[in-house]
Short mmCIF file of C-alpha atoms and ligand atoms in Angstrom, two decimals:
data_model
loop_
_atom_site.label_atom_id
_atom_site.label_comp_id
_atom_site.label_asym_id
_atom_site.label_seq_id
_atom_site.Cartn_x
_atom_site.Cartn_y
_atom_site.Cartn_z
CA MET A 270 115.03 15.22 246.58
CA SER A 271 111.50 16.57 246.59
CA ARG A 272 112.38 18.35 249.87
CA LEU A 273 114.93 20.59 248.19
CA PRO A 274 113.71 24.18 248.13
CA VAL A 275 112.96 25.45 244.66
CA SER A 276 115.39 28.33 245.01
CA LEU A 277 118.24 25.91 245.69
CA LEU A 278 117.24 23.81 242.72
CA VAL A 279 117.35 26.87 240.55
CA ALA A 280 120.71 27.82 242.00
CA LEU A 281 122.05 24.34 241.26
CA LEU A 282 120.64 24.03 237.80
CA VAL A 283 120.82 27.47 236.26
CA PRO A 284 124.59 27.93 236.40
CA ALA A 285 125.09 24.64 234.60
CA VAL A 286 122.73 25.56 231.80
CA CYS A 287 123.71 29.18 231.47
CA PRO A 288 126.98 29.88 233.29
CA ALA A 289 126.74 33.17 235.15
CA GLY A 290 128.87 35.93 233.61
CA GLU A 291 129.42 34.14 230.33
CA GLU A 292 126.64 35.83 228.43
CA PRO A 293 128.58 38.12 226.07
CA THR A 294 128.03 41.83 226.62
CA PRO A 295 126.82 43.94 223.69
CA ALA A 296 130.38 45.29 223.34
CA GLU A 297 131.78 41.75 223.16
CA ARG A 298 129.19 40.82 220.57
CA GLY A 299 130.13 43.98 218.68
CA LYS A 300 133.81 43.06 218.61
CA LYS A 301 132.93 39.61 217.33
CA ALA A 302 130.71 41.04 214.60
CA LEU A 303 133.32 43.59 213.61
CA THR A 304 136.20 41.13 213.39
CA GLY A 305 134.26 38.18 212.04
CA THR A 306 131.62 39.37 209.58
CA ALA A 307 131.86 40.31 205.93
CA PHE A 308 129.28 43.09 205.75
CA ILE A 309 129.95 43.61 202.06
CA PRO A 310 130.63 41.18 199.21
CA GLY A 311 134.24 40.60 198.16
CA PHE A 312 136.04 42.86 195.72
CA TRP A 313 138.70 40.43 194.52
CA THR A 314 139.47 36.76 193.93
CA ASP A 315 141.92 34.91 196.20
CA ARG A 316 144.05 34.56 193.12
CA ALA A 317 144.37 38.33 192.79
CA VAL A 318 145.72 38.55 196.33
CA GLN A 319 148.20 35.74 195.61
CA THR A 320 149.42 37.11 192.27
CA VAL A 321 149.26 40.88 192.67
CA TRP A 322 153.05 41.01 193.15
CA ARG A 323 153.25 40.71 189.37
CA GLN A 324 151.92 44.28 189.28
CA TRP A 325 154.78 45.56 191.46
CA GLU A 326 157.35 47.39 189.35
CA GLY A 327 160.77 45.72 189.34
CA VAL A 328 159.59 42.54 191.12
CA THR A 329 160.26 39.44 189.01
CA GLU A 330 159.46 36.64 191.44
CA LYS A 331 157.09 36.18 194.34
CA PRO A 332 158.78 37.60 197.50
CA ALA A 333 159.83 34.93 200.01
CA ASP A 334 157.82 36.37 202.91
CA TYR A 335 154.88 37.26 200.73
CA ALA A 336 152.47 38.20 203.54
CA ALA A 337 154.96 40.76 204.91
CA ALA A 338 155.76 42.12 201.44
CA PHE A 339 152.03 42.51 200.76
CA ARG A 340 151.50 44.39 204.03
CA ASP A 341 154.48 46.68 203.31
CA ARG A 342 153.38 47.44 199.78
CA TYR A 343 149.94 48.69 200.85
CA GLY A 344 150.58 49.80 204.45
CA LEU A 345 148.59 47.05 206.16
CA HIS A 346 149.22 45.41 209.53
CA GLU A 347 149.00 42.02 211.17
CA ALA A 348 145.61 41.41 212.78
CA PRO A 349 145.63 41.39 216.62
CA TYR A 350 142.76 38.84 216.47
CA PRO A 351 142.26 35.58 214.59
CA ASN A 352 141.75 36.51 210.95
CA GLY A 353 142.33 33.30 209.03
CA GLY A 354 145.88 34.26 208.12
CA LEU A 355 144.75 37.42 206.34
CA THR A 356 146.15 40.86 207.10
CA MET A 357 143.99 43.17 209.24
CA GLY A 358 141.40 44.89 207.05
CA LEU A 359 140.88 42.03 204.59
CA ARG A 360 138.50 39.09 204.98
CA PRO A 361 136.91 36.28 203.02
CA ALA A 362 133.57 37.30 201.54
CA ARG A 363 131.10 36.01 199.00
CA TYR A 364 132.22 36.79 195.48
CA GLY A 365 130.27 36.59 192.28
CA LEU A 366 127.17 34.44 192.33
CA LEU A 367 128.43 31.40 194.18
CA GLY A 368 132.06 31.70 195.07
CA THR A 369 134.11 33.30 197.82
CA GLY A 370 136.76 35.89 197.38
CA ILE A 371 138.41 38.59 199.45
CA GLY A 372 136.75 41.74 200.69
CA ALA A 373 137.64 44.65 202.93
CA ASP A 374 136.31 45.56 206.36
CA CYS A 375 136.37 48.57 208.69
CA MET A 376 139.88 47.77 209.96
CA LEU A 377 141.38 48.46 206.55
CA CYS A 378 141.23 52.10 207.65
CA HIS A 379 140.45 51.74 211.37
CA GLY A 380 143.13 49.17 212.25
CA GLY A 381 146.52 50.78 212.72
CA SER A 382 149.93 50.16 214.19
CA VAL A 383 152.23 52.15 216.43
CA LEU A 384 155.61 51.00 217.80
CA GLY A 385 155.08 47.76 215.92
CA THR A 386 151.84 46.84 217.73
CA SER A 387 148.50 46.61 215.91
CA TYR A 388 145.33 48.04 217.44
CA ILE A 389 141.69 47.87 216.43
CA GLY A 390 140.46 51.46 216.43
CA LEU A 391 143.77 53.20 215.76
CA GLY A 392 143.52 54.92 212.37
CA ASN A 393 145.70 53.29 209.74
CA SER A 394 148.18 56.06 208.96
CA THR A 395 150.23 54.02 206.49
CA LEU A 396 147.60 52.74 204.07
CA ASP A 397 147.70 53.36 200.32
CA ILE A 398 144.11 52.39 199.58
CA HIS A 399 144.33 53.64 196.01
CA ALA A 400 147.17 51.26 195.15
CA LEU A 401 145.43 48.38 196.92
CA PHE A 402 142.19 48.71 194.95
CA GLU A 403 143.85 49.54 191.64
CA GLU A 404 146.45 46.78 191.67
CA LEU A 405 144.14 44.02 192.96
CA ALA A 406 141.60 44.87 190.27
CA ARG A 407 144.37 44.70 187.69
CA ALA A 408 145.48 41.33 189.08
CA ASP A 409 141.90 40.16 188.43
CA GLY A 410 142.22 41.36 184.86
CA ILE A 411 139.98 44.39 185.34
CA GLY A 412 141.82 47.30 183.76
CA ARG A 413 139.22 49.97 184.49
CA LYS A 414 140.36 53.05 186.37
CA LEU A 415 138.89 53.67 189.82
CA PRO A 416 135.85 55.99 189.60
CA PHE A 417 137.64 58.66 191.63
CA THR A 418 140.86 59.08 193.57
CA PHE A 419 140.73 56.91 196.71
CA SER A 420 143.89 58.46 198.15
CA ASN A 421 146.05 61.42 197.16
CA VAL A 422 148.70 60.88 199.75
CA ARG A 423 149.65 57.72 201.59
CA GLY A 424 148.08 57.37 205.04
CA THR A 425 145.06 59.49 204.11
CA ASN A 426 141.97 58.52 202.15
CA GLU A 427 138.86 59.93 200.55
CA ALA A 428 136.35 58.13 202.79
CA ASP A 429 133.99 61.10 202.66
CA GLY A 430 134.01 60.80 198.87
CA PHE A 431 133.02 57.13 199.18
CA GLY A 432 129.94 58.16 201.14
CA VAL A 433 128.96 60.89 198.70
CA TYR A 434 129.64 58.71 195.64
CA LEU A 435 127.77 55.65 196.90
CA LEU A 436 124.70 57.47 198.23
CA GLY A 437 124.32 58.91 194.72
CA PHE A 438 123.21 55.42 193.57
CA ARG A 439 120.48 55.01 196.19
CA ASN A 440 116.80 55.78 196.60
CA PRO A 441 115.71 56.91 200.07
CA ASP A 442 114.90 53.28 201.02
CA LEU A 443 118.45 52.36 199.88
CA SER A 444 117.31 50.40 196.84
CA LEU A 445 119.51 51.09 193.82
CA LYS A 446 118.37 53.72 191.38
CA GLY A 447 118.91 53.67 187.65
CA GLU A 448 121.05 56.74 187.42
CA TRP A 449 123.85 58.11 189.53
CA LYS A 450 123.18 61.51 191.07
CA ASN A 451 126.18 63.69 191.81
CA LEU A 452 125.76 64.85 195.41
CA GLY A 453 128.85 67.06 195.22
CA LEU A 454 131.57 64.42 194.96
CA ARG A 455 135.12 65.61 195.53
CA ASP A 456 138.27 63.65 196.10
CA ASP A 457 140.72 66.07 197.64
CA THR A 458 139.98 66.03 201.37
CA CYS A 459 142.97 63.86 202.38
CA ALA A 460 141.29 62.57 205.55
CA ASP A 461 143.39 61.11 208.33
CA VAL A 462 141.40 58.41 210.16
CA PRO A 463 140.24 59.35 213.70
CA ALA A 464 140.75 56.94 216.61
CA TRP A 465 137.63 55.03 217.65
CA TRP A 466 138.40 55.28 221.37
CA LEU A 467 137.41 58.97 221.23
CA MET A 468 133.82 57.99 220.46
CA LYS A 469 133.00 57.39 224.11
CA LYS A 470 133.38 61.11 224.89
CA LYS A 471 131.94 62.53 221.69
CA ARG A 472 128.36 63.66 221.37
CA THR A 473 128.87 64.41 217.70
CA MET A 474 131.17 62.66 215.28
CA TYR A 475 133.03 63.07 212.01
CA TYR A 476 135.46 65.93 211.63
CA THR A 477 132.80 68.58 211.33
CA GLY A 478 130.75 67.26 214.26
CA ALA A 479 127.79 67.01 211.90
CA THR A 480 126.43 63.63 213.01
CA ASP A 481 125.08 62.29 216.28
CA ALA A 482 127.80 60.06 217.74
CA ARG A 483 125.17 57.54 218.89
CA SER A 484 123.79 57.04 215.42
CA VAL A 485 124.04 53.38 214.48
CA ARG A 486 122.95 53.62 210.87
CA SER A 487 125.62 56.21 210.01
CA LEU A 488 128.19 53.49 210.60
CA MET A 489 126.47 51.38 207.98
CA GLN A 490 127.30 53.70 205.07
CA PHE A 491 130.26 51.45 204.43
CA MET A 492 127.76 48.74 203.41
CA MET A 493 126.65 50.56 200.24
CA HIS A 494 128.13 47.93 197.93
CA PRO A 495 125.92 47.57 194.81
CA LEU A 496 124.98 44.00 195.82
CA ASN A 497 123.62 45.12 199.22
CA GLY A 498 120.01 46.24 199.19
CA PRO A 499 117.44 47.27 201.83
CA LYS A 500 117.18 43.65 203.06
CA GLU A 501 120.89 43.46 203.90
CA PHE A 502 120.85 46.84 205.66
CA HIS A 503 117.88 45.87 207.83
CA ALA A 504 119.42 42.52 208.70
CA ALA A 505 122.75 44.03 209.75
CA GLU A 506 121.38 46.81 211.97
CA PRO A 507 121.37 44.82 215.25
CA ALA A 508 125.02 43.84 214.66
CA PHE A 509 125.93 47.50 214.11
CA ARG A 510 124.16 48.44 217.33
CA ASP A 511 126.62 46.10 219.06
CA VAL A 512 129.52 47.43 217.02
CA LEU A 513 128.80 50.93 218.32
CA GLU A 514 128.75 49.56 221.89
CA TYR A 515 132.18 48.07 221.20
CA LEU A 516 133.53 51.35 219.80
CA VAL A 517 132.47 53.31 222.87
CA SER A 518 134.06 50.68 225.13
CA LEU A 519 137.56 51.12 223.65
CA ASP A 520 140.42 52.74 225.57
CA PRO A 521 143.61 54.21 224.11
CA PRO A 522 146.98 52.46 224.55
CA LYS A 523 149.31 53.98 227.17
CA TYR A 524 152.49 55.85 226.23
CA PRO A 525 155.15 53.15 226.73
CA PHE A 526 158.26 55.30 227.28
CA PRO A 527 159.26 57.13 230.48
CA VAL A 528 157.41 60.38 231.25
CA ASP A 529 158.96 63.26 233.21
CA ARG A 530 156.16 63.61 235.80
CA PRO A 531 157.07 67.04 237.27
CA LYS A 532 157.35 68.46 233.75
CA ALA A 533 154.00 66.91 232.80
CA ALA A 534 152.40 68.43 235.91
CA LYS A 535 153.61 71.85 234.82
CA GLY A 536 152.27 71.13 231.34
CA GLU A 537 148.87 70.29 232.79
CA THR A 538 148.62 73.78 234.28
CA VAL A 539 149.49 75.39 230.94
CA PHE A 540 147.06 73.06 229.17
CA LYS A 541 144.23 74.03 231.50
CA ASP A 542 144.88 77.71 230.79
CA THR A 543 145.39 77.47 227.04
CA CYS A 544 143.76 74.36 225.64
CA ALA A 545 141.11 72.92 227.99
CA ARG A 546 138.35 75.31 226.90
CA CYS A 547 138.28 73.44 223.59
CA HIS A 548 139.81 70.04 224.36
CA GLY A 549 138.42 69.44 227.85
CA THR A 550 140.07 68.09 230.98
CA TYR A 551 141.36 64.57 231.68
CA GLY A 552 141.56 62.06 234.49
CA GLU A 553 138.74 60.37 236.34
CA LYS A 554 136.42 63.37 236.37
CA TRP A 555 137.02 64.35 232.78
CA THR A 556 135.06 66.99 230.95
CA TYR A 557 134.63 67.36 227.22
CA PRO A 558 132.94 70.47 225.79
CA ASN A 559 132.28 68.95 222.33
CA LYS A 560 132.96 72.29 220.63
CA VAL A 561 132.94 73.00 216.93
CA ILE A 562 135.28 75.86 215.95
CA SER A 563 134.45 77.86 212.83
CA LEU A 564 136.72 77.59 209.79
CA ASP A 565 137.61 81.27 210.11
CA GLU A 566 138.83 80.81 213.62
CA ILE A 567 140.60 77.45 213.35
CA GLY A 568 142.18 78.22 209.95
CA THR A 569 142.95 74.61 209.02
CA ASP A 570 142.34 73.24 205.51
CA PRO A 571 138.70 73.88 204.44
CA ASN A 572 138.27 71.03 201.91
CA ARG A 573 136.92 68.46 204.34
CA HIS A 574 134.28 70.90 205.48
CA ARG A 575 133.25 71.58 201.88
CA ALA A 576 133.29 67.92 200.84
CA VAL A 577 130.09 66.96 202.61
CA GLY A 578 127.72 69.65 201.48
CA VAL A 579 124.07 70.62 201.27
CA ALA A 580 123.11 68.28 198.39
CA TYR A 581 124.50 65.28 200.20
CA GLY A 582 123.03 66.37 203.55
CA ALA A 583 119.53 66.70 202.05
CA GLU A 584 119.72 63.28 200.39
CA TYR A 585 121.08 61.67 203.53
CA ALA A 586 118.46 63.28 205.75
CA SER A 587 115.66 61.84 203.61
CA SER A 588 117.18 58.34 203.50
CA TRP A 589 116.85 55.27 205.69
CA PHE A 590 120.15 56.20 207.36
CA ALA A 591 118.60 59.23 209.02
CA LYS A 592 115.33 57.56 210.06
CA GLU A 593 116.42 56.13 213.37
CA LYS A 594 115.24 57.10 216.81
CA THR A 595 118.24 57.83 218.93
CA GLY A 596 120.43 60.61 219.77
CA TRP A 597 121.69 63.48 221.68
CA PHE A 598 120.51 66.20 219.31
CA VAL A 599 117.78 68.12 221.07
CA ASP A 600 115.86 68.80 217.88
CA GLY A 601 115.64 65.10 217.05
CA LYS A 602 117.87 65.39 213.99
CA LEU A 603 120.75 63.03 213.38
CA LEU A 604 122.54 65.40 211.09
CA ARG A 605 123.27 69.09 211.39
CA TRP A 606 125.27 71.74 209.61
CA THR A 607 128.26 73.11 211.51
CA PRO A 608 130.54 76.05 210.69
CA GLY A 609 133.87 74.24 211.11
CA TYR A 610 135.76 71.42 212.80
CA GLN A 611 135.18 69.72 216.13
CA ALA A 612 137.98 70.01 218.70
CA PRO A 613 138.61 66.31 219.44
CA PRO A 614 139.36 64.77 222.83
CA LEU A 615 143.13 64.16 223.07
CA ASP A 616 143.12 60.74 224.76
CA GLY A 617 145.88 58.52 223.36
CA ILE A 618 147.07 61.45 221.20
CA TRP A 619 150.68 60.18 221.36
CA ALA A 620 149.61 57.19 219.24
CA THR A 621 147.58 58.92 216.54
CA ALA A 622 150.12 60.90 214.49
CA PRO A 623 150.00 62.48 211.99
CA TYR A 624 147.82 65.33 213.24
CA LEU A 625 144.96 67.57 212.14
CA HIS A 626 142.06 66.13 210.17
CA ASN A 627 144.18 65.93 207.01
CA GLY A 628 147.26 64.43 208.65
CA SER A 629 149.32 67.43 207.53
CA VAL A 630 151.39 67.78 210.71
CA PRO A 631 153.58 64.79 211.62
CA THR A 632 154.29 65.62 215.29
CA LEU A 633 152.72 67.25 218.36
CA TYR A 634 155.59 69.72 218.39
CA GLY A 635 154.42 70.91 214.96
CA VAL A 636 150.80 71.19 216.13
CA LEU A 637 152.01 73.51 218.90
CA ASN A 638 154.43 75.55 216.77
CA SER A 639 152.87 76.35 213.41
CA LYS A 640 156.02 78.06 212.09
CA ALA A 641 158.06 74.88 212.58
CA ARG A 642 155.74 72.63 210.55
CA PRO A 643 157.45 70.89 207.60
CA LYS A 644 156.02 71.86 204.19
CA LEU A 645 157.18 69.03 201.96
CA PHE A 646 158.18 65.70 203.44
CA THR A 647 158.07 61.94 203.33
CA ARG A 648 158.34 59.24 205.98
CA SER A 649 159.11 55.55 206.22
CA PHE A 650 155.44 54.51 206.51
CA LYS A 651 156.68 51.89 208.94
CA THR A 652 155.56 52.01 212.55
CA GLY A 653 158.49 50.63 214.56
CA GLU A 654 160.38 52.26 217.39
CA LYS A 655 162.95 53.76 215.03
CA ASP A 656 160.23 55.41 212.96
CA TYR A 657 158.69 57.06 216.03
CA ASP A 658 159.89 60.49 217.15
CA GLN A 659 159.90 60.47 220.97
CA GLU A 660 161.11 64.03 221.23
CA ARG A 661 158.58 65.77 219.03
CA VAL A 662 156.03 62.97 219.56
CA GLY A 663 154.76 61.52 216.32
CA TRP A 664 156.34 60.18 213.14
CA LYS A 665 159.90 60.92 212.04
CA ILE A 666 159.98 62.56 208.65
CA THR A 667 162.49 63.40 205.93
CA GLY A 668 162.15 66.95 204.62
CA LEU A 669 162.29 67.36 200.84
CA THR A 670 163.34 70.33 198.73
CA GLY A 671 161.26 69.68 195.63
CA PRO A 672 158.16 67.76 194.53
CA PRO A 673 158.59 64.09 193.56
CA ASP A 674 159.79 63.28 190.06
CA PRO A 675 156.65 62.95 187.88
CA LYS A 676 158.30 59.92 186.26
CA LEU A 677 158.16 57.97 189.52
CA PRO A 678 155.31 55.44 189.86
CA ALA A 679 152.22 56.96 191.50
CA ILE A 680 152.60 54.74 194.58
CA GLU A 681 155.99 56.41 195.22
CA ARG A 682 154.68 59.91 194.56
CA ARG A 683 151.88 59.36 197.07
CA LYS A 684 154.54 58.92 199.76
CA VAL A 685 155.26 62.64 199.58
CA TYR A 686 153.14 65.04 201.61
CA ASP A 687 153.12 68.39 199.82
CA THR A 688 151.27 70.92 201.96
CA SER A 689 150.89 73.28 198.98
CA GLN A 690 148.41 70.89 197.35
CA SER A 691 144.61 71.09 197.56
CA GLY A 692 143.30 69.55 200.79
CA ARG A 693 146.75 69.37 202.34
CA SER A 694 147.25 72.77 203.94
CA ASN A 695 149.03 72.62 207.29
CA ALA A 696 147.94 76.12 208.31
CA GLY A 697 145.82 77.12 211.28
CA HIS A 698 145.52 75.96 214.88
CA THR A 699 148.09 78.47 216.11
CA TYR A 700 147.15 78.17 219.80
CA GLY A 701 150.59 76.86 220.78
CA ASP A 702 152.61 79.47 218.90
CA ASP A 703 152.92 81.92 221.78
CA LEU A 704 154.05 79.37 224.34
CA GLY A 705 157.77 79.56 225.05
CA ASP A 706 159.81 76.45 224.31
CA GLU A 707 159.71 75.45 227.96
CA ASP A 708 155.92 75.60 228.30
CA ARG A 709 155.48 73.91 224.92
CA GLY A 710 157.76 71.08 226.01
CA ALA A 711 155.80 70.74 229.24
CA VAL A 712 152.46 70.58 227.40
CA ILE A 713 153.86 67.86 225.11
CA GLU A 714 155.03 65.93 228.19
CA TYR A 715 151.50 66.22 229.61
CA LEU A 716 149.91 65.09 226.32
CA LYS A 717 151.94 61.86 226.57
CA THR A 718 149.99 60.97 229.71
CA LEU A 719 146.50 61.27 228.17
C1 HEC B 66 138.19 53.83 203.50
C2 HEC B 66 138.55 53.95 204.87
C3 HEC B 66 137.47 53.72 205.91
C4 HEC B 66 136.70 52.59 206.09
C5 HEC B 66 136.74 51.30 205.30
C6 HEC B 66 135.86 52.88 207.23
N1 HEC B 66 136.12 54.13 207.72
FE1 HEC B 66 135.28 54.98 209.34
N2 HEC B 66 136.24 56.72 208.94
C7 HEC B 66 137.18 56.90 207.94
C8 HEC B 66 137.57 58.30 207.90
C9 HEC B 66 138.55 58.95 206.95
C10 HEC B 66 136.82 58.95 208.91
C11 HEC B 66 136.79 60.44 209.20
C12 HEC B 66 135.64 60.99 208.39
C13 HEC B 66 135.50 62.47 208.42
O1 HEC B 66 134.86 63.00 209.29
O2 HEC B 66 136.02 63.10 207.51
C14 HEC B 66 136.01 57.91 209.55
C15 HEC B 66 135.16 58.15 210.62
C16 HEC B 66 134.51 57.15 211.32
C17 HEC B 66 133.82 57.35 212.56
C18 HEC B 66 133.67 58.66 213.32
C19 HEC B 66 134.79 58.83 214.29
C20 HEC B 66 134.84 60.16 214.96
O3 HEC B 66 135.43 60.23 216.04
O4 HEC B 66 134.31 61.16 214.43
C21 HEC B 66 133.29 56.13 212.93
C22 HEC B 66 132.50 55.83 214.18
C23 HEC B 66 133.65 55.19 211.90
N3 HEC B 66 134.40 55.84 210.94
C24 HEC B 66 133.28 53.86 211.89
C25 HEC B 66 133.52 53.00 210.83
C26 HEC B 66 132.99 51.65 210.74
C27 HEC B 66 132.15 50.97 211.81
C28 HEC B 66 133.43 51.14 209.56
C29 HEC B 66 133.09 49.78 208.95
C30 HEC B 66 131.70 49.46 208.86
C31 HEC B 66 134.24 52.15 208.93
N4 HEC B 66 134.26 53.28 209.71
C32 HEC B 66 134.91 51.98 207.73
C33 HEC B 66 137.65 55.92 207.09
C34 HEC B 66 137.09 54.68 206.94
C1 HEC B 67 139.63 77.46 220.11
C2 HEC B 67 139.65 76.02 220.31
C3 HEC B 67 140.99 75.35 220.44
C4 HEC B 67 142.03 75.65 221.28
C5 HEC B 67 142.14 76.79 222.28
C6 HEC B 67 143.03 74.62 221.09
N1 HEC B 67 142.61 73.73 220.13
FE1 HEC B 67 143.56 72.07 219.55
N2 HEC B 67 142.17 71.73 218.11
C7 HEC B 67 141.03 72.48 217.94
C8 HEC B 67 140.33 72.01 216.76
C9 HEC B 67 139.02 72.52 216.21
C10 HEC B 67 141.12 70.96 216.23
C11 HEC B 67 140.83 70.16 214.95
C12 HEC B 67 141.40 70.94 213.78
C13 HEC B 67 141.48 70.16 212.49
O1 HEC B 67 141.68 68.95 212.53
O2 HEC B 67 141.37 70.79 211.43
C14 HEC B 67 142.25 70.81 217.12
C15 HEC B 67 143.26 69.86 216.96
C16 HEC B 67 144.26 69.63 217.89
C17 HEC B 67 145.19 68.54 217.83
C18 HEC B 67 145.25 67.48 216.75
C19 HEC B 67 144.27 66.38 217.05
C20 HEC B 67 144.37 65.24 216.09
O3 HEC B 67 143.91 64.15 216.44
O4 HEC B 67 144.89 65.39 214.98
C21 HEC B 67 145.99 68.62 218.93
C22 HEC B 67 147.12 67.68 219.32
C23 HEC B 67 145.58 69.80 219.66
N3 HEC B 67 144.52 70.38 219.00
C24 HEC B 67 146.17 70.24 220.82
C25 HEC B 67 145.91 71.47 221.39
C26 HEC B 67 146.67 72.03 222.48
C27 HEC B 67 147.81 71.33 223.21
C28 HEC B 67 146.16 73.28 222.71
C29 HEC B 67 146.64 74.30 223.69
C30 HEC B 67 147.97 74.81 223.46
C31 HEC B 67 145.05 73.46 221.80
N4 HEC B 67 144.94 72.36 221.01
C32 HEC B 67 144.22 74.57 221.77
C33 HEC B 67 140.61 73.52 218.73
C34 HEC B 67 141.37 74.14 219.70
#
């Protein structure tokens, strides 16, 4: 025994104590944190979740498959990971002083479904977050109106408004301050949720490209619940470092239907001539120029650009969020002002309809033919095969001739996308307009392969 060389002893012993390869990677730890931690206290009691059907107009008894009815009502999806029987986006969390209740997590908005399959990191394009918060509060007996509009149109939300609203309650060290400061809150940006798998290519993030895409603390804005103070932010930072590693490890799902390869090859040539200067090239040796295009040039709806303005930027830049050492910005800043919107990478673009930052264009065909974009429409807000438009690539819609009846409940009216409303313009991005139908079809075929 004593003759055994030390190295062999180590080789024999170490694997038993600490099995090689089983140490979780930072990305694996990040996934675990993301899908298993309540970073904010709960908003509602369990009872509210169980009895909220009483708030649903015309429903007189609890639906038989209640979990499915709940998901349908609010546009939520089954979790593709163990979630204690709760729908993706909800999780148990401490509530009140001692109890537990139900809270929300990142996947409420960043967990979506396409062709009936749920994915972490696909934006949730069916969510009515306004109805969810309003009706669950009512089920808890809290009649107060929400402080601002959380969603104007189903599938979009006012996440930028959340950031602006919540930072208004904080001192630079993130302790609460006595009085709310209006940092330019607006609630008409109608943001579609970007896919997380694009983060790996991006050097700057958010629609305007204003923030360093390797900033960890920016992701923690979601934690600004009034019961979270500086202590909670500091404690959660290592977990968020792992969460970011997880986000940049994600890959898009593959287009599951047949692709016409020769047509796609032709489309690639057209894409390289017409689109690559902004959207980059794909395949193993991909390139991504990370370009921001000015509002004047891109011509898409300006509200999102205006929603996060100078007052907010100044407050943010002086806060704990902006005091981290990281980054790709040469001047050492985590935040910058940009003149417009960032041209995103198009990986997995087939799965992320509707398109443009405000979700105003339901299909890729519409993105590439501005004159053919529908102006007033609704859709099923389901994500199955029959809801998916394989020809135009995106969601099937039903065109409407007039605005919704004002007598309809708000949850029904929010199912209508009216591009004449503030924040919902479908104008701009006319780069595909001059392609003939054949080239346009070829480009769409190519986009399916990304
Ligand atoms: C209420 C819905 C909502 C919740 C909850 C939410 N997000 Fe987001 N997220 C958005 C929207 C909308 C955007 C696009 C913002 C913009 O630029 O206008 C976004 C953008 C992002 C981006 C930038 C993506 C890019 O490519 O530019 C990251 C990263 C991100 N969110 C991470 C998170 C994390 C992590 C959480 C949880 C801690 C979270 N989000 C919670 C709605 C949400
Ligand atoms: C001058 C730069 C530029 C050119 C050229 C360009 N785009 Fe874009 N593209 C953008 C910008 C910027 C956006 C984001 C606009 C917004 O959301 O308001 C965008 C958005 C898109 C989107 C929607 C992305 C999403 O997730 O919603 C698609 C699809 C797209 N472009 C495809 C193309 C194709 C295909 C071409 C070539 C025919 C092309 N683009 C040419 C700058 C460009």
